[in-house]
Structure formats: C-alpha cells, structure tokens
Coordinates of C-alpha atoms and ligand atoms in Angstrom, one line a residue:
X2 CA 119.5 -22.2 48.5
X3 CA 121.8 -24.1 46.1
X4 CA 123.3 -23.3 42.7
X5 CA 121.0 -24.4 39.8
X6 CA 117.9 -24.4 41.9
X7 CA 114.9 -23.2 39.9
X8 CA 112.3 -20.9 41.3
X9 CA 109.3 -18.9 40.2
X10 CA 109.4 -15.4 41.6
X11 CA 107.8 -12.0 41.3
X12 CA 110.2 -9.1 41.0
X13 CA 109.4 -6.5 43.6
X14 CA 112.5 -4.2 43.8
X15 CA 115.5 -3.0 41.9
X16 CA 119.1 -3.2 42.9
X17 CA 121.7 -0.5 42.6
X18 CA 122.7 -1.5 39.0
X19 CA 119.1 -1.7 37.8
X20 CA 118.7 -5.4 38.1
X21 CA 115.4 -6.8 39.4
X22 CA 115.1 -8.3 42.9
X23 CA 112.7 -11.0 43.9
X24 CA 112.3 -12.9 47.2
X25 CA 112.3 -16.6 47.9
X26 CA 111.8 -18.4 51.3
X27 CA 114.9 -20.3 52.3
X28 CA 114.5 -24.1 52.3
X29 CA 116.0 -24.5 55.7
X30 CA 114.7 -21.6 57.8
X31 CA 111.9 -20.2 55.7
X32 CA 113.6 -16.7 55.9
X33 CA 113.2 -14.5 52.8
X34 CA 116.2 -14.6 50.5
X35 CA 116.7 -11.7 48.1
X36 CA 117.6 -12.9 44.6
X37 CA 119.1 -10.4 42.1
X38 CA 118.1 -11.1 38.6
X39 CA 119.5 -9.1 35.6
X40 CA 117.1 -8.3 32.8
X41 CA 114.0 -8.3 34.9
X42 CA 111.7 -5.4 35.8
X43 CA 109.5 -4.7 38.9
X44 CA 106.2 -6.6 38.3
X45 CA 107.7 -9.5 36.2
X46 CA 106.7 -13.0 37.1
X47 CA 109.7 -15.1 36.1
X48 CA 111.3 -18.5 36.3
X49 CA 114.9 -18.1 37.5
X50 CA 117.9 -20.3 38.0
X51 CA 120.2 -19.6 41.0
X52 CA 123.7 -19.0 39.7
X53 CA 125.5 -17.9 42.9
X54 CA 124.2 -18.3 46.4
X55 CA 125.5 -16.3 49.3
X56 CA 124.5 -16.4 53.0
X57 CA 121.6 -14.0 52.8
X58 CA 121.1 -13.3 49.1
X59 CA 121.7 -14.9 45.7
X60 CA 122.2 -14.1 42.1
X61 CA 119.8 -15.6 39.6
X62 CA 119.5 -15.9 35.8
X63 CA 116.3 -15.3 34.0
X64 CA 115.2 -18.6 32.5
X65 CA 111.7 -17.8 31.4
X66 CA 109.5 -14.7 31.6
X67 CA 106.2 -16.2 32.7
X68 CA 104.3 -13.0 32.8
X69 CA 106.0 -9.7 31.7
X70 CA 105.5 -6.7 34.0
X71 CA 103.0 -4.1 32.9
X72 CA 105.8 -1.6 33.6
X73 CA 108.0 -2.9 30.9
X74 CA 108.8 -0.4 28.1
X75 CA 110.7 -0.8 24.9
X76 CA 114.1 0.9 25.4
X77 CA 114.8 3.5 22.7
X78 CA 118.4 2.5 22.7
X79 CA 119.2 -0.9 21.2
X80 CA 122.3 -1.2 23.5
X81 CA 120.5 -0.4 26.8
X82 CA 120.7 -4.0 28.0
X83 CA 124.4 -4.4 27.7
X84 CA 125.4 -0.8 28.4
X85 CA 125.8 0.1 32.1
X86 CA 124.7 3.7 31.5
X87 CA 120.9 3.3 31.3
X88 CA 119.9 0.4 33.6
X89 CA 116.3 1.5 33.9
X90 CA 115.5 2.2 30.3
X91 CA 113.4 -0.9 29.9
X92 CA 111.0 0.4 32.5
X93 CA 108.2 3.0 31.8
X94 CA 109.4 6.5 32.8
X95 CA 106.5 6.9 35.2
X96 CA 107.6 3.7 37.0
X97 CA 111.2 4.9 37.1
X98 CA 110.1 8.0 38.9
X99 CA 107.9 6.1 41.4
X100 CA 110.8 3.7 42.0
X101 CA 113.2 6.6 42.8
X102 CA 110.7 8.3 45.2
X103 CA 110.2 5.0 47.0
X104 CA 114.0 4.4 47.1
X105 CA 114.5 7.7 49.0
X106 CA 111.5 6.9 51.3
X107 CA 112.8 3.5 52.1
X108 CA 116.3 4.8 52.9
X109 CA 115.0 7.5 55.1
X110 CA 112.9 5.0 57.0
X111 CA 115.2 2.0 57.2
X112 CA 118.6 3.8 57.5
X113 CA 117.5 7.3 58.7
X114 CA 115.1 6.0 61.3
X115 CA 112.2 8.3 60.2
X116 CA 108.9 6.6 60.9
X117 CA 106.8 7.8 58.0
X118 CA 109.1 9.6 55.6
X119 CA 106.5 9.8 52.8
X120 CA 104.6 12.3 54.9
X121 CA 107.5 14.9 54.7
X122 CA 108.4 14.1 51.1
X123 CA 107.3 16.2 48.1
X124 CA 106.2 14.6 44.9
X125 CA 109.1 13.5 42.6
X126 CA 110.2 16.0 40.1
X127 CA 110.8 14.2 36.7
X128 CA 111.7 15.6 33.3
X129 CA 109.3 16.3 30.5
X130 CA 111.8 14.8 28.0
X131 CA 114.1 12.4 29.8
X132 CA 116.6 12.0 26.9
X133 CA 119.6 13.8 25.6
X134 CA 119.9 15.7 28.9
X135 CA 123.5 15.1 30.0
X136 CA 126.0 17.9 29.4
X137 CA 129.0 15.7 30.2
X138 CA 130.2 12.4 28.8
X139 CA 133.2 10.4 29.8
X140 CA 133.8 7.9 27.1
X141 CA 136.4 5.1 27.6
X142 CA 138.5 4.2 24.6
X143 CA 139.9 0.7 23.9
X144 CA 139.9 -2.3 21.7
X145 CA 137.4 -5.2 21.5
X146 CA 138.5 -8.9 21.4
X147 CA 139.1 -8.7 17.7
X148 CA 141.3 -5.6 18.1
X149 CA 138.8 -3.1 16.7
X150 CA 138.9 0.3 18.3
X151 CA 135.9 0.9 20.5
X152 CA 134.6 4.1 22.2
X153 CA 131.5 4.1 24.4
X154 CA 130.4 3.1 27.8
X155 CA 131.5 0.3 30.1
X156 CA 129.1 -2.7 30.2
X157 CA 127.4 -3.0 33.6
X158 CA 129.9 -4.1 36.3
X159 CA 132.7 -4.8 33.9
X160 CA 135.4 -2.9 32.1
X161 CA 134.5 -4.2 28.6
X162 CA 133.6 -1.2 26.4
X163 CA 130.3 -1.1 24.6
X164 CA 131.0 0.5 21.3
X165 CA 128.5 3.4 20.8
X166 CA 127.2 5.0 17.6
X167 CA 124.4 6.9 19.2
X168 CA 123.7 7.8 22.9
X169 CA 120.2 8.7 23.9
X170 CA 121.1 10.5 27.1
X171 CA 124.1 12.7 26.1
X172 CA 124.1 15.8 23.9
X173 CA 123.8 14.7 20.3
X174 CA 127.1 16.3 19.3
X175 CA 128.8 13.4 21.1
X176 CA 127.7 10.9 18.4
X177 CA 129.6 13.0 15.8
X178 CA 132.7 13.3 18.1
X179 CA 132.8 9.6 18.8
X180 CA 132.5 8.8 15.0
X181 CA 135.3 11.2 14.0
X182 CA 137.7 10.6 16.8
X183 CA 137.3 6.8 16.2
X184 CA 138.1 7.4 12.5
X185 CA 141.2 9.4 13.5
X186 CA 142.4 6.6 15.8
X187 CA 141.8 4.0 13.2
X188 CA 143.7 6.0 10.5
X189 CA 146.6 6.6 12.8
X190 CA 147.6 3.0 12.2
X191 CA 149.4 2.6 15.5
X192 CA 148.4 -0.3 17.7
X193 CA 149.4 1.6 20.8
X194 CA 147.4 4.7 20.1
X195 CA 144.6 3.4 22.4
X196 CA 145.0 2.4 26.0
X197 CA 145.0 -1.1 27.2
X198 CA 143.8 -1.2 30.8
X199 CA 145.1 -4.7 31.5
X200 CA 148.8 -4.1 30.8
X201 CA 148.7 -0.3 31.2
X202 CA 150.1 0.5 27.8
X203 CA 148.9 2.7 24.9
X204 CA 147.9 6.3 24.8
X205 CA 144.3 7.4 24.6
X206 CA 142.2 6.4 27.6
X207 CA 139.0 8.5 27.6
X208 CA 137.3 11.3 25.8
X209 CA 135.6 13.8 28.1
X210 CA 133.1 16.2 26.6
X211 CA 131.1 19.0 28.1
X212 CA 128.5 21.2 26.6
X213 CA 127.1 24.4 28.2
X214 CA 123.5 23.9 27.4
X215 CA 122.7 27.6 27.8
X216 CA 125.8 28.9 25.9
X217 CA 126.3 26.0 23.5
X218 CA 130.0 26.1 24.3
X219 CA 131.7 22.7 23.8
X220 CA 134.8 21.3 25.5
X221 CA 136.5 18.1 24.3
X222 CA 139.3 16.7 26.5
X223 CA 141.4 13.7 25.5
X224 CA 142.7 11.8 28.6
X225 CA 146.0 10.3 27.8
X226 CA 148.5 7.9 29.3
X227 CA 151.5 10.2 28.4
X228 CA 152.9 13.6 29.2
X229 CA 151.7 15.1 25.9
X230 CA 150.0 14.3 22.6
X231 CA 152.8 13.7 20.1
X232 CA 153.0 16.4 17.4
X233 CA 151.9 14.0 14.6
X234 CA 148.6 13.4 16.5
X235 CA 147.8 16.8 17.7
X236 CA 146.5 18.3 14.4
X237 CA 144.6 15.2 13.3
X238 CA 142.8 15.0 16.7
X239 CA 141.9 18.7 16.7
X240 CA 140.9 18.3 13.1
X241 CA 138.6 15.3 13.9
X242 CA 136.9 17.3 16.6
X243 CA 136.4 20.3 14.2
X244 CA 135.0 18.0 11.5
X245 CA 132.6 16.4 14.0
X246 CA 131.3 19.8 15.2
X247 CA 130.9 21.0 11.6
X248 CA 129.0 17.9 10.6
X249 CA 126.7 18.2 13.6
X250 CA 126.1 21.9 13.1
X251 CA 125.2 21.3 9.4
X252 CA 122.2 19.3 10.7
X253 CA 121.1 21.7 13.4
X254 CA 119.7 25.2 13.9
X255 CA 121.1 25.5 17.4
X256 CA 124.8 25.4 16.7
X257 CA 127.5 24.3 19.2
X258 CA 130.6 26.4 19.5
X259 CA 133.9 24.5 19.8
X260 CA 135.4 26.6 22.7
X261 CA 138.1 24.3 24.1
X262 CA 140.1 21.3 23.0
X263 CA 142.5 20.0 25.7
X264 CA 144.3 17.0 27.0
X265 CA 144.4 15.6 30.5
X266 CA 147.4 13.6 31.6
X267 CA 146.6 10.4 33.5
X268 CA 149.6 8.0 33.7
X269 CA 148.3 6.1 36.8
X270 CA 147.1 2.6 36.7
X271 CA 143.8 3.5 38.3
X272 CA 140.0 3.6 37.8
X273 CA 140.1 7.3 38.3
X274 CA 139.3 8.9 34.9
X275 CA 141.2 12.2 35.2
X276 CA 144.7 13.0 36.2
X277 CA 145.7 16.3 37.8
X278 CA 147.3 18.0 34.8
X279 CA 145.6 19.6 31.7
X280 CA 146.9 21.4 28.7
X281 CA 144.9 23.3 26.1
X282 CA 145.4 22.5 22.4
X283 CA 142.8 24.8 20.9
X284 CA 140.7 27.7 22.2
X285 CA 140.3 28.5 25.9
X286 CA 141.1 26.5 29.1
X287 CA 137.4 26.4 30.1
X288 CA 133.9 26.8 28.8
X289 CA 131.1 28.9 30.3
X290 CA 127.5 28.2 31.0
X291 CA 124.5 29.9 32.7
X292 CA 122.4 28.5 35.5
X293 CA 119.5 30.9 35.8
X294 CA 121.1 34.3 35.3
X295 CA 124.5 33.5 36.8
X296 CA 127.4 32.8 34.5
X297 CA 129.8 30.0 35.4
X298 CA 133.3 29.2 34.2
X299 CA 134.0 25.5 34.2
X300 CA 137.5 23.9 33.9
X301 CA 138.0 20.3 32.9
X302 CA 138.8 19.2 36.4
X303 CA 135.9 21.0 38.1
X304 CA 132.7 19.3 39.1
X305 CA 129.6 20.6 37.3
X306 CA 126.1 19.1 37.7
X307 CA 125.3 16.9 34.6
X308 CA 121.6 17.7 34.0
X309 CA 121.2 21.4 33.5
X310 CA 117.4 21.4 33.5
X311 CA 117.1 19.5 36.8
X312 CA 120.1 21.4 38.3
X313 CA 118.0 24.6 38.1
X314 CA 115.1 22.9 39.9
X315 CA 117.5 21.4 42.5
X316 CA 119.1 24.7 43.3
X317 CA 115.8 26.5 43.4
X318 CA 114.6 23.9 46.0
X319 CA 117.8 24.4 48.0
X320 CA 117.2 28.2 47.9
X321 CA 113.6 27.7 48.9
X322 CA 114.6 25.4 51.8
X323 CA 117.3 27.9 52.9
X324 CA 114.6 30.5 53.3
X325 CA 116.8 33.5 53.2
X326 CA 115.7 37.1 53.9
X327 CA 119.0 38.9 53.1
X328 CA 120.6 39.2 56.5
X329 CA 121.9 35.6 56.9
X330 CA 125.3 34.1 57.0
X331 CA 125.6 30.8 55.0
X332 CA 128.1 28.1 54.5
X333 CA 128.2 26.0 51.3
X334 CA 130.1 22.8 52.0
X335 CA 131.5 20.9 48.9
X336 CA 130.8 24.0 46.8
X337 CA 132.5 22.9 43.5
X338 CA 132.8 26.0 41.2
X339 CA 130.5 27.9 43.6
X340 CA 127.2 27.2 41.8
X341 CA 125.1 27.0 45.0
X342 CA 127.2 29.5 46.9
X343 CA 126.7 32.2 44.3
X344 CA 123.0 31.4 43.8
X345 CA 122.6 31.9 47.6
X346 CA 124.9 35.0 47.8
X347 CA 122.3 37.1 46.0
X348 CA 119.9 36.5 48.8
X349 CA 122.2 36.4 51.8
X350 CA 124.5 38.8 53.7
X351 CA 127.6 36.5 53.3
X352 CA 128.4 33.1 51.9
X353 CA 131.4 30.9 52.6
X354 CA 132.2 28.1 50.3
X355 CA 134.6 25.2 50.8
X356 CA 135.9 22.6 48.2
X357 CA 138.8 20.3 47.9
X358 CA 139.6 20.6 44.2
X359 CA 141.8 23.7 43.7
X360 CA 140.8 24.2 40.1
X361 CA 137.2 24.3 41.2
X362 CA 138.0 27.0 43.8
X363 CA 139.9 29.0 41.2
X364 CA 136.7 28.8 39.1
X365 CA 134.5 29.7 42.1
X366 CA 136.5 32.9 42.8
X367 CA 136.5 33.8 39.1
X368 CA 132.8 33.1 38.9
X369 CA 132.1 35.5 41.9
X370 CA 134.2 38.1 40.1
X371 CA 132.6 37.9 36.6
X372 CA 129.1 38.0 38.2
X373 CA 130.1 41.0 40.4
X374 CA 129.2 39.1 43.6
X375 CA 131.3 40.5 46.4
X376 CA 129.8 38.7 49.5
X377 CA 131.2 35.2 48.8
X378 CA 134.5 33.9 50.3
X379 CA 136.0 30.6 49.2
X380 CA 138.3 28.1 51.0
X381 CA 140.2 25.3 49.4
X382 CA 140.7 22.1 51.3
X383 CA 138.7 19.2 52.8
X384 CA 135.6 20.5 54.4
X385 CA 136.2 18.3 57.5
X386 CA 139.6 20.0 58.0
X387 CA 138.9 23.6 56.9
X388 CA 135.7 24.1 58.7
X389 CA 136.7 22.8 62.2
X390 CA 139.9 24.9 61.9
X391 CA 137.8 28.0 61.0
X392 CA 135.5 27.3 63.9
X393 CA 138.3 27.2 66.3
X394 CA 140.0 30.4 65.1
X395 CA 139.8 33.0 67.8
X396 CA 139.5 35.8 65.2
X397 CA 136.9 34.0 63.1
X398 CA 133.9 36.3 62.3
X399 CA 130.2 35.7 62.0
X400 CA 130.9 32.6 59.9
X401 CA 131.3 30.7 63.1
X402 CA 127.6 30.8 63.7
X403 CA 125.9 30.7 60.3
X404 CA 122.1 30.9 60.0
X405 CA 122.1 28.3 57.3
X406 CA 124.5 25.5 56.2
X407 CA 124.2 23.8 52.8
X408 CA 126.0 20.5 52.1
X409 CA 126.3 18.8 48.7
X410 CA 128.8 16.0 49.3
X411 CA 129.8 13.2 46.8
X412 CA 128.2 9.8 47.1
X413 CA 130.0 8.8 50.2
X414 CA 128.2 11.6 52.2
X415 CA 129.6 13.9 54.8
X416 CA 132.5 13.2 57.1
X417 CA 131.3 12.9 60.7
X418 CA 133.9 15.4 61.8
X419 CA 132.2 17.9 59.5
X420 CA 128.8 17.0 60.8
X421 CA 130.0 17.5 64.4
X422 CA 131.4 20.9 63.6
X423 CA 128.2 21.9 61.8
X424 CA 126.2 20.9 65.0
X425 CA 128.6 23.1 67.1
X426 CA 128.1 26.0 64.7
X427 CA 124.4 25.5 65.4
X428 CA 122.7 26.9 62.3
X429 CA 118.9 27.2 62.3
X430 CA 118.6 25.2 59.0
X431 CA 120.8 22.7 57.3
X432 CA 120.0 22.1 53.6
X433 CA 121.3 18.7 52.4
X434 CA 121.7 18.1 48.6
X435 CA 122.5 14.5 48.0
X436 CA 123.2 12.2 45.1
X437 CA 123.0 9.0 47.3
X438 CA 119.9 8.5 49.4
X439 CA 121.6 5.8 51.6
X440 CA 124.4 8.2 52.8
X441 CA 121.9 11.0 53.1
X442 CA 119.8 8.8 55.4
X443 CA 122.8 7.8 57.4
X444 CA 123.8 11.4 57.9
X445 CA 120.2 12.4 58.7
X446 CA 120.3 9.8 61.5
X447 CA 123.6 11.1 62.8
X448 CA 122.3 14.7 62.7
X449 CA 119.1 13.8 64.5
X450 CA 121.3 12.6 67.4
X451 CA 123.0 16.0 67.2
X452 CA 119.8 18.0 67.5
X453 CA 118.6 18.3 63.9
X454 CA 115.3 17.1 62.5
X455 CA 114.5 16.4 58.9
X456 CA 111.5 18.6 58.0
X457 CA 111.1 18.1 54.3
X458 CA 112.7 16.3 51.3
X459 CA 112.3 16.6 47.6
X460 CA 113.3 14.0 45.0
X461 CA 114.6 14.9 41.6
X462 CA 115.2 12.7 38.6
X463 CA 118.5 14.3 37.5
X464 CA 120.0 11.0 36.1
X465 CA 117.1 9.8 34.0
X466 CA 117.2 6.2 32.7
X467 CA 119.8 5.3 35.4
X468 CA 119.2 4.1 38.9
X469 CA 120.6 7.2 40.5
X470 CA 118.6 9.9 42.2
X471 CA 119.1 13.3 43.6
X472 CA 117.4 14.5 46.9
X473 CA 117.3 17.9 48.6
X474 CA 116.3 17.8 52.3
X475 CA 116.0 20.5 55.0
X476 CA 116.8 19.9 58.6
X477 CA 115.9 22.2 61.4
X478 CA 117.6 22.8 64.7
X479 CA 115.3 21.1 67.2
X480 CA 115.9 23.9 69.7
X481 CA 114.4 26.4 67.2
X482 CA 111.5 24.2 66.1
X483 CA 110.4 22.9 69.5
Ligands
SAH14 N1 127.8 22.0 45.0 C1 128.5 21.7 43.8 C2 129.4 20.5 43.8 C3 128.8 19.2 44.4 S1 129.7 17.7 44.0 C4 127.6 21.7 42.6 O1 126.4 21.6 42.8 O2 128.1 21.8 41.5 C5 130.7 17.5 45.4 C6 131.9 18.3 45.4 O3 132.6 18.0 46.6 C7 132.9 18.1 44.3 O4 133.2 19.3 43.7 C8 134.1 17.5 45.0 O5 135.4 17.9 44.4 C9 134.0 18.0 46.4 N2 134.6 17.3 47.5 C10 134.8 15.9 47.6 N3 135.3 15.6 48.8 C11 135.4 16.8 49.5 C12 135.9 17.1 50.8 N4 136.3 16.2 51.7 N5 135.9 18.4 51.2 C13 135.4 19.4 50.3 N6 135.0 19.1 49.1 C14 135.0 17.8 48.7

C-alpha cells in the first residue's frame, strides 16, 4: 500500500475516535489492511486516497462518497465534524447503540477469550433523549490563530480549540457560562489573561462546570496557571458567572442554583486538566446531588459519573449482579466519593471502599455520615497497595474474605497486583464496572486464569454521541459455580 493510492472501500467498523474503518487487500500478500478514514460512517461505500501507510494499517482521506450509508444521520450540532466531543453524532442513534454493543462483544471475544460473548450479554441500555445529558464540562480556554479568545472543546486528536456557542450534550446553562466568561475575558483587555499551551504563559486554562441534575446545584471552577486570581479579576469573573446563571434562569422553569464558584491552581506544563489545590471564591466548597435516595457531596477534585440518568441504571445493575441478602461483606475498589459503596451498604452487612484521591475519600466519609450509613469504611490510597496490605494484616477482620468485590477502575483497568489479591480473597462474585471494554476484556481473561468466570454483562450508553461505552459484568468463582 502506497501513499496516494486510490481505493473503493466499504466502511465496516469504527475506530476509537469515531472514524470509519474499511479493509483493503494488500497488493503484495493479499492480507487485509485496515484503513482509517475520517468523516465516514459504517455502511458507506467510498472512494478514498491513502495519506499515510503503516505496516499493517493505513490512514485514508475521503475523496468521494459513492453510496452514503443508510445509517447516516444529520448531526444536530453544526460543529460535530470538527469537535472531538461527539464523534458518532453523524450516525443514527440506533446504530450507535448497536455499534457499542458489538464493540463490547468483540473485545470480550478477541481479547477476553470468551467464545460466544453475545450469549451472556444483555441488550444495550440506551437513553430516551441522548442529548444534554452531561453534568460535567471541562472547557479549554485559549486563542485562535487570529488572537480571538476561544472556549469550547479540543478538535479531534489535536489541541486546537473549537469555539462553542452551544453544546448539545452538556447542561444548557453551560452555553450561558461560556458566553459571559468569554465576554469577561475579552473585556479584561489583557493578552495574558488566557493560557497559551505552547509557551506555558497566560492565566486561564479551563472552565470546569458541574450541575447536580437532581438538586440543580451548580459549581463553576476556573483552572488557572497562577497561585490565585488577581483581585481585579475576581469580582468580574464571579459577576460573569452570576449574570450567566441569571440569564439562563430567566428562560427556564427549572432554575439552577449557583452553589459554588472556585479556582483550581494548575501551574504544571501538562495535559492534566486539574491541579491539586482549590480555593472557593463564592458559596460552598462543594455541590450536592442525589443518586436514587442517597445524597452525595462532590468536591471539584472528586470523580463523579457524568451521566446521571445512566449512572442510576449502571449502579442498579451492579447491585443486581452483587445479589446481596444483607449478611454480606463487600469491597468497592476505586470507590470515588463512595457512590457505589453507599448504594451497596444499605443491602450488605459491611462495605469497604478504597480510592486514591484524598478529596474523594473525604467526600465519601462525609457522604456516609450525612446519609446516616454506619457500615461503610473507607481507605485512601492505591487499591493495589492498600488492599494487599489489608489482606496481609494479622488482625484484619472479615474484610479479608468478602462475599462480593466491586471494581470500577479508570480506563486503564485494574492493576494485576490487585486482581491477584482479589483472587486470594476469594469472593463468590466480582462485579466489574468498566469504562473501557478492551481493558475489561483483558482483566476478564486474567481473572479467568485465576478461577473467575464471566457470567453476564450489560452495556450502557452513558456517553451518548461519543465512541465511549460503559459495561457492567459479573464474574463468579468457578469453585462455587461448578
Ligand atoms: N466508583 C466511583 C468512581 C469510579 S472512577 C463512581 O462510580 O463514581 C475511578 C476512580 O478510581 C476515580 O475516583 C479515581 O480517582 C480512582 N483511582 C484511579 N486509580 C486508582 C488506584 N490505583 N487506586 C484506587 N483508586 C484509583
């Protein structure tokens, strides 16, 4: 395969960034070459030009759409093509759901070594209204080539910022916040008020917003490359946020409550969005939200699931798979602010949670207290360090041999040391909540070698319009099953 070769291909898969994938037999050995083509959809018949050829795959450019896919849909957002946030928006929602279910199935089969994964998978759980569902936005701030201030999303695979006026997946109050914060930054008349990633100068890097969908509480956090927001900027910034909220509320029956305005200090030259230090400028240090009937306190640095409607469905599935009667001991690994732990605590004898972010553990303990839940204990640290240490403690109690373990790791999946310790703890069931089916499948394979068998899996569309997918699986101890 050579640069500038032209092929006619049918798109039959989607890559991680939402680009279409077609296959072409190689000239020399006839082997199938995967070609990644941006702006194509599963089912498209297209003429493409190879722009970059690697050993086993290539990148192509769409030259001509010969026959558009029946699954193409008009994206509601005019910026969907350039913006990296909604890479599947140009596909019908039904097809998006089918694609996600198939993606999980294929990972479980190819990476997880399960022969017919479809047989143990439940139907995909999509949303009735897959828009305006996100409770959190992290909006980069910068300048475009002409020096204009831009706030929005990164374009796919780059760090150039797509300026947003309206976002179709975030809470609509964000449109007003973007507008008024942009106005404040423009009026400040200071070139260095916004951050420049290339030379690591300038002040404002990101705007982080969070809305508790059940409580309507709003947090706005300004991430800055500096120790504090200079006095002359503090009032205009808080003022801009207040104006935005007022303007939004004037158009709505369901009003949002501005509960917290804060800054986060991030002076590092890094892709990480948040630094370790926060300071509150207005209101409280946190917002609160309900999942089901449990109230959660959420600090800016704590993780909180972004899609509240699907979160409830995901946690309900985790609870169903945990199959608790009330006498069980449970571990919740990667527990965040204790959302799953506290949901389980009501149905178990004792729950242990472990999480690496100290602010999240503070929230988790506080959340147990405000909900009057007394049978949950939390540990701060890396799960792969805390849990083995706990397991080796001579005086460790029943937590050494839990009935159920829940894991909900970040995309990279579980550390193998943790999986090893879990296998030694020998729970009857292991509930795996995953935001990356590839690492889920890898860990399922490892666990199968340690005596655990995947019994069921359910797929949830928690990140509608994007290529991401959430899965909940339950593994049983082969000793108990067979
Ligand atoms: N179960 C929670 C959080 C899931 S997100 C919820 O549903 O809200 C994954 C969490 O794992 C994050 O809170 C992250 O801070 C935490 N984390 C990441 N690496 C970790 C590690 N090595 N040990 C423990 N926690 C970790």
